PDB file of C-alpha atoms in Angstrom:
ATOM      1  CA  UNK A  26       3.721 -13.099  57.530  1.00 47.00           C
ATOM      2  CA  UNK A  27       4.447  -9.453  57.390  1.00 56.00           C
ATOM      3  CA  UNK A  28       6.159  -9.756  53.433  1.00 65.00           C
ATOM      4  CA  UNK A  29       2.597 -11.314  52.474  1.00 67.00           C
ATOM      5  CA  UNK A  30       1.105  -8.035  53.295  1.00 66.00           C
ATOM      6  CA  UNK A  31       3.371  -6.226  51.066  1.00 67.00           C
ATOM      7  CA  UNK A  32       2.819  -8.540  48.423  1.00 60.00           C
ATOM      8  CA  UNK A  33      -0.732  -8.412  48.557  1.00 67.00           C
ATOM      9  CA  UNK A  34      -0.527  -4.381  48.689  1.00 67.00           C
ATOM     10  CA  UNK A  35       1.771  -4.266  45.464  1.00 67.00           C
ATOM     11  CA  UNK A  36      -1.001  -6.979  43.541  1.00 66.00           C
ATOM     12  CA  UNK A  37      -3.511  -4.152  44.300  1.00 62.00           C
ATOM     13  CA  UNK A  38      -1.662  -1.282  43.392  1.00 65.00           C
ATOM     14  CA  UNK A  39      -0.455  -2.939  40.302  1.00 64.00           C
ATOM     15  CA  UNK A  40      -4.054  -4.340  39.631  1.00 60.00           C
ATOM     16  CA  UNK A  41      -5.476  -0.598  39.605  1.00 59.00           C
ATOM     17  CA  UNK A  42      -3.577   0.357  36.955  1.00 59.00           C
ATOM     18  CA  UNK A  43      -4.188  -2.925  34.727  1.00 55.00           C
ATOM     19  CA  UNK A  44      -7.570  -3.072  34.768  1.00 52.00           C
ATOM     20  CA  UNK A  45      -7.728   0.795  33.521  1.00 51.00           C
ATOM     21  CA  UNK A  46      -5.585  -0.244  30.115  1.00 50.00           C
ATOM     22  CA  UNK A  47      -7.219  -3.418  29.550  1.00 52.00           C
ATOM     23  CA  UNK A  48     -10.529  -1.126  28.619  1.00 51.00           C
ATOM     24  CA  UNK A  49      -8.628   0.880  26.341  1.00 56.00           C
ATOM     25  CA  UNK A  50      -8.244  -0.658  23.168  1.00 57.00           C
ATOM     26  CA  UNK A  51      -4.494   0.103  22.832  1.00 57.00           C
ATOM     27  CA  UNK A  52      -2.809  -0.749  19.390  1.00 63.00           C
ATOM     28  CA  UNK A  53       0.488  -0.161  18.842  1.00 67.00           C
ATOM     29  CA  UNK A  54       0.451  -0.746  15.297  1.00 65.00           C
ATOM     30  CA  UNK A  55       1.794   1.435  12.891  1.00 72.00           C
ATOM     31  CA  UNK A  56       5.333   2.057  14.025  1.00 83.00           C
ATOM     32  CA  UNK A  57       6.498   4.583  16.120  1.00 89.00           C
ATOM     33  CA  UNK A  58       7.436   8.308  15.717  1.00 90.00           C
ATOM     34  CA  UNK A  59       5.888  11.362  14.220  1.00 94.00           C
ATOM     35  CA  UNK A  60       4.114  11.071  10.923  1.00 93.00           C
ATOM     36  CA  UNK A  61       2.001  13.280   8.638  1.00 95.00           C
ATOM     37  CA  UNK A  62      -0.112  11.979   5.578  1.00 95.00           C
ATOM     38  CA  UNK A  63      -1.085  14.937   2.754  1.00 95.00           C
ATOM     39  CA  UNK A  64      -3.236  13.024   0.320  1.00 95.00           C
ATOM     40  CA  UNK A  65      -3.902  15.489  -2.750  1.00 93.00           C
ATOM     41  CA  UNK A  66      -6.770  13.156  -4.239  1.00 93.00           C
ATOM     42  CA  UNK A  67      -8.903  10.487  -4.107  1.00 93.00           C
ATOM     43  CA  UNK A  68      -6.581   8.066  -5.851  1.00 93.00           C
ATOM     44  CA  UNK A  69      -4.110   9.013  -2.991  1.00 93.00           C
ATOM     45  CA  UNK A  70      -5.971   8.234   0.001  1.00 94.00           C
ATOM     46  CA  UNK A  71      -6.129   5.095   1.733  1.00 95.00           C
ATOM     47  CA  UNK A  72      -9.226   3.581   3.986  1.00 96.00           C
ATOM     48  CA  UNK A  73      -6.931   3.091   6.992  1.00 95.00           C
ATOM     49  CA  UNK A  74      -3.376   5.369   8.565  1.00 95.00           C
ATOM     50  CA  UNK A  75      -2.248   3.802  11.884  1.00 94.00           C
ATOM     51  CA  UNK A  76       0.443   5.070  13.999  1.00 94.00           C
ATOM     52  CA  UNK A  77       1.520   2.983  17.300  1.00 92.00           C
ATOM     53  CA  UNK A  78       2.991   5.985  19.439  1.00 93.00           C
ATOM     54  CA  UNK A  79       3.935   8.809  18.305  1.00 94.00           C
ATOM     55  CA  UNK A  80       2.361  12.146  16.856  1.00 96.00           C
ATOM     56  CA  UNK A  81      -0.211  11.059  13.370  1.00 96.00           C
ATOM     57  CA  UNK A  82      -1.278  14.634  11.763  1.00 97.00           C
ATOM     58  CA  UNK A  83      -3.533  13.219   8.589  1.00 96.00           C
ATOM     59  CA  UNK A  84      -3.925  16.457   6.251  1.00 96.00           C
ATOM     60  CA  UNK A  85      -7.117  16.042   4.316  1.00 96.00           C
ATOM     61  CA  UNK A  86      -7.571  19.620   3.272  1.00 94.00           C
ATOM     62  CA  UNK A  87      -6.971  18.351  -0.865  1.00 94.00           C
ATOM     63  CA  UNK A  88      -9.735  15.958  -0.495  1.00 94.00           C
ATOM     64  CA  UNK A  89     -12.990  16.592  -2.568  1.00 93.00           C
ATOM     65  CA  UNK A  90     -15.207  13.902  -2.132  1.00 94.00           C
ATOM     66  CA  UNK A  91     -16.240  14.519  -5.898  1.00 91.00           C
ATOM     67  CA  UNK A  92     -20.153  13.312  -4.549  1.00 93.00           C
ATOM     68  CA  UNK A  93     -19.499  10.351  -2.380  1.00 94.00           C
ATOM     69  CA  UNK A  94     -19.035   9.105   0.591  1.00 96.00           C
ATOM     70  CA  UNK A  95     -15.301   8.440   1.247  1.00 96.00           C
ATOM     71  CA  UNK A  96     -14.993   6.619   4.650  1.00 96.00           C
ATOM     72  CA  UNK A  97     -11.787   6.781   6.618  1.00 97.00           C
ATOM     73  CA  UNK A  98     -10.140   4.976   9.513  1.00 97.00           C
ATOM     74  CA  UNK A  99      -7.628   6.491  11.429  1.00 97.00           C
ATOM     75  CA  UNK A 100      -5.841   4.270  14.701  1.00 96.00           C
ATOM     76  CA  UNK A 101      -3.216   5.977  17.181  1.00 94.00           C
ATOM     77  CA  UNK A 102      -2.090   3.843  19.910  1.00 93.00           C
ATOM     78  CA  UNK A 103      -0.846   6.516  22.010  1.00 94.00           C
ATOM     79  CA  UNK A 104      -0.229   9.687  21.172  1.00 95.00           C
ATOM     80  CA  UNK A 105      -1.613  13.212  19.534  1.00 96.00           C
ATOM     81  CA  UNK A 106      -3.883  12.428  16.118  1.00 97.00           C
ATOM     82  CA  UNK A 107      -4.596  15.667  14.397  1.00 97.00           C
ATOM     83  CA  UNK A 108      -6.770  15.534  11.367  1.00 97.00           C
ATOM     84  CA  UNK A 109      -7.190  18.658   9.016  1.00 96.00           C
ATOM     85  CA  UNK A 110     -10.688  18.544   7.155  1.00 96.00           C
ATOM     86  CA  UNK A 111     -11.455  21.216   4.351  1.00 94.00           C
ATOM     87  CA  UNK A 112     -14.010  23.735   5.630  1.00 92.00           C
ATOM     88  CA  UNK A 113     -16.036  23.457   2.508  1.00 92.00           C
ATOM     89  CA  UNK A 114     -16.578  20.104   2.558  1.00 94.00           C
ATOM     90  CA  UNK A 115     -19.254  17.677   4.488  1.00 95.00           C
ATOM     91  CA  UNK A 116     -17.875  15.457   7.419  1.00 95.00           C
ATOM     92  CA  UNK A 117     -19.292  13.383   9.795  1.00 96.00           C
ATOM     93  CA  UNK A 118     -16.684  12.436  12.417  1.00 96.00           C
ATOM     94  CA  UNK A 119     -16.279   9.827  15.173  1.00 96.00           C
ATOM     95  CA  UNK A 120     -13.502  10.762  18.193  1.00 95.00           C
ATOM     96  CA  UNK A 121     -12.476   8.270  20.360  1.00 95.00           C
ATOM     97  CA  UNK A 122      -9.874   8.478  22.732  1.00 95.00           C
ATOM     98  CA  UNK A 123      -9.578   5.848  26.082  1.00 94.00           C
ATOM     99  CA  UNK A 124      -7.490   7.783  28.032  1.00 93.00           C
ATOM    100  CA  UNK A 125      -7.580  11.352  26.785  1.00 94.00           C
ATOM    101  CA  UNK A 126      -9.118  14.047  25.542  1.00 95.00           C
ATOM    102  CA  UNK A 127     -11.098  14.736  21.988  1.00 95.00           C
ATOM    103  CA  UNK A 128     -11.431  17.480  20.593  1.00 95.00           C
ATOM    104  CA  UNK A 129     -13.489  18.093  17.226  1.00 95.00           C
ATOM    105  CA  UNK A 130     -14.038  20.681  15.085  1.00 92.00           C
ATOM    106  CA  UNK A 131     -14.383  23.367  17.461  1.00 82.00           C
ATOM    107  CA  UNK A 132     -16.978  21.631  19.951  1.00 79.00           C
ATOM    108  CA  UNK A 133     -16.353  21.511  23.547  1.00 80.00           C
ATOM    109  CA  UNK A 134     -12.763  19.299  24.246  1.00 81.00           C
ATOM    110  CA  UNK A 135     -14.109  16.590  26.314  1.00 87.00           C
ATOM    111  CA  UNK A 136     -11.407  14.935  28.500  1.00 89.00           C
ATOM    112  CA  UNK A 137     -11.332  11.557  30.508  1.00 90.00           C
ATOM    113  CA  UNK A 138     -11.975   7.798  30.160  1.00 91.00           C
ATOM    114  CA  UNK A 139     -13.909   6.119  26.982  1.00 92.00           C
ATOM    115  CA  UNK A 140     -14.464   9.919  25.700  1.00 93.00           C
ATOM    116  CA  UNK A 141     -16.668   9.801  22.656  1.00 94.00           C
ATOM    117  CA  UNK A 142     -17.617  12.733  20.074  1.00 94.00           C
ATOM    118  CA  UNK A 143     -19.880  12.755  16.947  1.00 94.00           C
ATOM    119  CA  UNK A 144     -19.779  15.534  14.928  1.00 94.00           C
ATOM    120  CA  UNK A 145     -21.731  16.373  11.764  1.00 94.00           C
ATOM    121  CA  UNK A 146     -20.975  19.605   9.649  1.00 93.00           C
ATOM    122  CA  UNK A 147     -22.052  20.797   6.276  1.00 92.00           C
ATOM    123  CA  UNK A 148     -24.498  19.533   3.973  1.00 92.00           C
ATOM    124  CA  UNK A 149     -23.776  15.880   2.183  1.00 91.00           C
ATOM    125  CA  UNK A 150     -24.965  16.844  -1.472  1.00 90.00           C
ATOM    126  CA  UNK A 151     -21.696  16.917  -2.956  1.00 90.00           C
ATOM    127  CA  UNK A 152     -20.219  14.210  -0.978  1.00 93.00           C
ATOM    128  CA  UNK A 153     -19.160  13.765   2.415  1.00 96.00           C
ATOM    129  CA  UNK A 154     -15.883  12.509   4.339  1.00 96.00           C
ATOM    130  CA  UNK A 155     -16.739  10.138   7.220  1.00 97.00           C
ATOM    131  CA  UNK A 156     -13.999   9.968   9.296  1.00 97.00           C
ATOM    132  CA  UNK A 157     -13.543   7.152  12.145  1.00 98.00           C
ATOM    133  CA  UNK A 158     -10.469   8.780  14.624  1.00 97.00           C
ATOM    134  CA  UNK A 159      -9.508   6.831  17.556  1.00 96.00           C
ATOM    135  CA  UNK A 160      -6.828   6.688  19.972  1.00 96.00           C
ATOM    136  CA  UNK A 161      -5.818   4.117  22.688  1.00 94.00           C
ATOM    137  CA  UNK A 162      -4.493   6.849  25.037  1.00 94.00           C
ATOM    138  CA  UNK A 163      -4.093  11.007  23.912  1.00 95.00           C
ATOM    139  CA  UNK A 164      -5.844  13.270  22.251  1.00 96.00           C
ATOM    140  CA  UNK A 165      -7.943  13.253  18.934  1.00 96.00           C
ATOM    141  CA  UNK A 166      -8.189  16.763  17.274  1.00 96.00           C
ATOM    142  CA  UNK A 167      -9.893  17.464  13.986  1.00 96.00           C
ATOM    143  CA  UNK A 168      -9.878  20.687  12.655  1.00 95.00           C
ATOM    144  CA  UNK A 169     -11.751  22.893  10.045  1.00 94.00           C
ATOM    145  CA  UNK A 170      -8.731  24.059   7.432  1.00 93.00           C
ATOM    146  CA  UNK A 171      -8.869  26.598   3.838  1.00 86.00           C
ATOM    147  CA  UNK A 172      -8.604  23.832   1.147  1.00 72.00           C
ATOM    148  CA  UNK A 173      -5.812  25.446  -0.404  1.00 62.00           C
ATOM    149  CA  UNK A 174      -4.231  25.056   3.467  1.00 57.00           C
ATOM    150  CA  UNK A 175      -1.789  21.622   2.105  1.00 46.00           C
ATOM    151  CA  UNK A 176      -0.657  23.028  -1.339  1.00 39.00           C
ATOM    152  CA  UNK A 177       0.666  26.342   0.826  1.00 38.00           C
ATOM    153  CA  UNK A 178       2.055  23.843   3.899  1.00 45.00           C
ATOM    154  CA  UNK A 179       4.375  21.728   1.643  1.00 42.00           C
ATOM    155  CA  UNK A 180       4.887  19.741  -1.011  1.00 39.00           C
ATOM    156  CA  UNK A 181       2.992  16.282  -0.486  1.00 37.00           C
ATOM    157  CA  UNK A 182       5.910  14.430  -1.774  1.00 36.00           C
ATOM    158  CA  UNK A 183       8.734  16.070   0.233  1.00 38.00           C
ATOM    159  CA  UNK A 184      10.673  14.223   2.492  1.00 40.00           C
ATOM    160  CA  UNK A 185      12.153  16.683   3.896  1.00 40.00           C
ATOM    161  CA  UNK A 186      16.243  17.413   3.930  1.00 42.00           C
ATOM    162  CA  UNK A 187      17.719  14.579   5.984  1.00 41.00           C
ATOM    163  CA  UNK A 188      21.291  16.095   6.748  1.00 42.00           C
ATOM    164  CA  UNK A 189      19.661  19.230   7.681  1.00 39.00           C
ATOM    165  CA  UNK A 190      19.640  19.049  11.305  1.00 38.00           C
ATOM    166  CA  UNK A 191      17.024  22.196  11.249  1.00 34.00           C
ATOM    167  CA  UNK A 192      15.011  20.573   8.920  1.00 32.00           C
ATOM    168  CA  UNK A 193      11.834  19.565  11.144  1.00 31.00           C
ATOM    169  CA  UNK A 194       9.979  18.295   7.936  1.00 29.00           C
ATOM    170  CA  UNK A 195       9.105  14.781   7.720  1.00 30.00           C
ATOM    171  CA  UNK A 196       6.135  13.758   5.503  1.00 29.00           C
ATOM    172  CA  UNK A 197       5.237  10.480   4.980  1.00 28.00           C
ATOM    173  CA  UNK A 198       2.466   7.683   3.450  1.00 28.00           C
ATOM    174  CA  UNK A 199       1.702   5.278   6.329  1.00 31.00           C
ATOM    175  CA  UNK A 200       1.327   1.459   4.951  1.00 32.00           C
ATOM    176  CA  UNK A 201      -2.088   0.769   5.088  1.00 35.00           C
ATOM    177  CA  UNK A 202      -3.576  -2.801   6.078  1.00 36.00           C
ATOM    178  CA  UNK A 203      -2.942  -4.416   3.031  1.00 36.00           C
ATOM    179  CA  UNK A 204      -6.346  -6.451   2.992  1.00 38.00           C
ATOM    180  CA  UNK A 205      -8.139  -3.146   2.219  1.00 44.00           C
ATOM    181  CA  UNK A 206      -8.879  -1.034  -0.442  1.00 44.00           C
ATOM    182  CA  UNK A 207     -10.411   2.004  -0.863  1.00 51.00           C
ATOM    183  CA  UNK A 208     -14.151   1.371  -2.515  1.00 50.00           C
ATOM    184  CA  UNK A 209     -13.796   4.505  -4.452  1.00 48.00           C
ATOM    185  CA  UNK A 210     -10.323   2.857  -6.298  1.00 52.00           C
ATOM    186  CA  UNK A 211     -10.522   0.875  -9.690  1.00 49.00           C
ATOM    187  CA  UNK A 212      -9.394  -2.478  -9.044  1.00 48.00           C
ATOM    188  CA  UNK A 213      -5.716  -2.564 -10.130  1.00 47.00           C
TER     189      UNK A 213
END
């Protein structure tokens, strides 16, 4: 009778924790590791980056919206997404995070369970990035950068010097769902 007990004790201690990270909408899609994205245009950015675990830093300092509305969907399982916005240019931005913090373009870092931020900054007449950042459990951090901030940081093409052991560099394009496509891309 007494092992029964302890049985029962574990179910609850292990239920606890369960029943916290079935609320979180945790997708580990996207691989694992530490990524960074530098689009330099409009042609080069995708609707959706996802990273499963890891560190996702999603430069956008490049981006002109060139008078539109460029939506964009950014997914982090668990993990630190960092998003770097132009200063200059219009955003409206959505921060999610589960289990975690978000932090947003200078506003108060909230902390905690289901934390939720909407930001809006600048004014829309020459276009606006909307920007949908969400992560299962971590932090969300957008940031207000100098739009000449990724041509200074590093080429958007380099890889980086793989038998360079000092070489901390490591850019590269996430695969976006396939089944999407940007609306402001020609059909191929």
């Amino acid at each position: 009778f007494g092992s029964a007990r302890g049985f029962i004790a574990l179910g609850v201690v292990l239920l606890i924790p369960s029943a916290l990270l079935t609320s979180v909408d945790l997708s580990l899609d996207g691989g694992i590791g530490e990524r960074t994205v530098r689009p330099t245009s409009l042609a080069d950015l995708e609707p959706t980056y996802e990273l499963g675990i890891g560190q996702l830093v999603v430069d956008l300092s490049a981006i002109d919206p060139d008078g539109q509305r460029v939506a964009i969907t950014l997914r982090q399982g668990i993990g630190e997404l960092r998003v770097e916005v132009p200063r200059d240019v219009a955003v409206e931005v959505i921060g999610r995070a589960g289990i975690g913090e978000v932090d947003i373009l200078d506003a108060r870092p909230d902390g905690g369970f289901d934390v939720e931020q909407n930001v809006e900054r600048g004014d829309p007449t020459n276009g606006v990035l909307v920007i949908d950042a969400r992560v299962g459990m971590g932090e969300v951090r957008v940031d207000a950068v100098d739009p000449t901030h990724s041509a200074n940081s590093a080429d958007s093409t380099d890889e980086g010097d793989p038998t360079d052991p000092t070489d901390v560099t490591r850019v590269s394009t996430i695969n976006p769902a396939p089944q999407r496509r940007a609306p402001w891309k020609a059909a191929a």
